[in-house]
Amino acid sequence: MVKKVAILANGGDVSGFNAVIRAIVKTAEKNNVECYGFIDGYRGLLKNEYIKLSTKDTASGILHKGGSIIGSSTNANVFNYKVEENGQVVYKDLSEKCVENVKNDGFDCIFTLGGDSTQKSARDFSLRGLNIIGVPKTIDNDVPCTDITFGYNTAVTVATEAIDRLHSTAETHHRIMCLEVMGRYAGWIALESAIAGGADAALIPEIPYDIEKVANAIKQRQKEGKDFSIVVVAEGAFPKGGNIAVENERDGGKGVINIKLGGAGERVSKELEELTGLTSRCTVLGYMQRGGTPTAFDRVLSTKYGAKAMELALEGKFGVLTVIKNGKLDYVSLEDVVGANKEIGAVQGGTSVSNTKNVTPDDDLTRTARDIGICLGD
Ligand code: F6P
């Protein structure tokens, strides 16, 4: 019997965290289950810091709010956690302390709201004996086994609005406008917003680009009397035979998410200016994609995910992730989510080698983009 549960939100924030929390709390209360929230994700689990969540106060009026009322941590892999010992930085497996905290305080289930690295740790905690139910979050939409993650639609909507705004300034000044969007090693945000915003080119990590091809597409538009172009560049896009653009390596390359991508848009912009003779400007959209109010789509998706997660807990189905499969609400084993990345506590997630869902050549979005003549740089 599930009587006391806790939620943790982990990884980079997205619009929709609070909507999931609210749905879990509401479904829990309807079934006389007490609900708590660990503060700042896995870090709260380690420090045993949590608050009571209730629709009477803490979890009231939060559906439309961005961020997370219980915070969220990046770089908090408790299986490989940064600590200082005798003035030295060392990385330690502190997961047993988390397991103790959960068992001592009698939580029957922990809901882990997060992306690929969060769900990898969730699966590892499952193997350590905790009852875990994951909910797939990330603006990047790269969590395996689900059609869509919460937060993604809001990010695409923000990127689309940015493209609309760039269109008018590009047209007025006869310029190329490059828009760098997030997505880490996946091109979902770039590709979908390029289609939604009517961009002329979309460069994504899954298709290394040839800048000459992009320049030629822009020159062709010029010949047809269109002296402006919009190019959407995923932060993880890179040229054929070249490297991904890295802004810095945090934590000396240790911990979980240690590489901060950045510079892909500026690189493309400079090269296109040289090759086409047109003025080019780059806009980096950044954290705008993650903040603020969720779209109606994300509110509904998050609510479905939260309610389903609590339903699964009541049914005693643990070690799973709520998913949307072919448009229907469902769940899969966390084992399927981590894929071949089976080793407990291995440095994983948020890296170019983690088990992620990427854009494929035969995806509807890729085919549609090609059909309508969006240059993908190949
Ligand atoms: O994974 C979500 C994401 O927003 C990526 O799109 C981006 O590369 C990264 O997080 C930024 O991470 P941070 O919040 O640590 O700067």
CSV table of N, CA and C and ligand atoms in Angstrom, one decimal, residues 74 138-140 182-184 235 250 260 287 290, ligand 1:
chain,number,residue,atom,x,y,z
A,74,THR,N,21.4,20.7,-11.3
A,74,THR,CA,22.1,20.1,-12.4
A,74,THR,C,23.4,19.6,-11.8
A,138,THR,N,12.5,17.3,-20.4
A,138,THR,CA,13.6,18.0,-21.0
A,138,THR,C,13.1,18.8,-22.2
A,139,ILE,N,13.7,20.0,-22.3
A,139,ILE,CA,13.4,20.8,-23.5
A,139,ILE,C,14.0,20.1,-24.8
A,140,ASP,N,15.0,19.3,-24.5
A,140,ASP,CA,15.7,18.7,-25.7
A,140,ASP,C,15.0,17.6,-26.4
A,182,MET,N,18.8,25.6,-28.1
A,182,MET,CA,19.4,24.5,-27.3
A,182,MET,C,19.0,23.2,-27.9
A,183,GLY,N,19.3,22.1,-27.1
A,183,GLY,CA,19.0,20.8,-27.6
A,183,GLY,C,20.1,19.8,-27.3
A,184,ARG,N,21.2,20.3,-26.8
A,184,ARG,CA,22.4,19.5,-26.5
A,184,ARG,C,22.8,18.7,-27.8
A,235,GLU,N,22.5,24.0,-31.0
A,235,GLU,CA,23.8,24.3,-30.3
A,235,GLU,C,24.8,23.1,-30.5
A,250,ARG,N,33.0,22.2,-17.6
A,250,ARG,CA,32.9,22.5,-16.1
A,250,ARG,C,33.4,21.3,-15.4
A,260,LYS,N,29.6,22.5,-21.5
A,260,LYS,CA,28.6,23.5,-21.8
A,260,LYS,C,28.8,23.9,-23.3
A,287,TYR,N,18.4,30.5,-22.3
A,287,TYR,CA,17.5,30.0,-21.3
A,287,TYR,C,16.1,30.5,-21.4
A,290,ARG,N,13.7,27.8,-21.6
A,290,ARG,CA,13.3,26.9,-20.5
A,290,ARG,C,12.4,27.6,-19.4
B,1,F6P,O1,19.4,19.7,-21.3
B,1,F6P,C1,18.7,20.9,-21.2
B,1,F6P,C2,19.6,22.0,-21.6
B,1,F6P,O2,18.9,23.2,-21.5
B,1,F6P,C3,20.4,21.9,-22.9
B,1,F6P,O3,19.5,22.2,-24.0
B,1,F6P,C4,21.5,22.8,-22.7
B,1,F6P,O4,22.6,22.4,-23.5
B,1,F6P,C5,21.9,22.6,-21.2
B,1,F6P,O5,20.7,22.1,-20.6
B,1,F6P,C6,22.3,23.8,-20.5
B,1,F6P,O6,22.7,23.4,-19.2
B,1,F6P,P1,22.9,24.3,-18.0
B,1,F6P,O7,21.6,24.7,-17.4
B,1,F6P,O8,23.7,23.5,-17.0
B,1,F6P,O9,23.7,25.5,-18.5
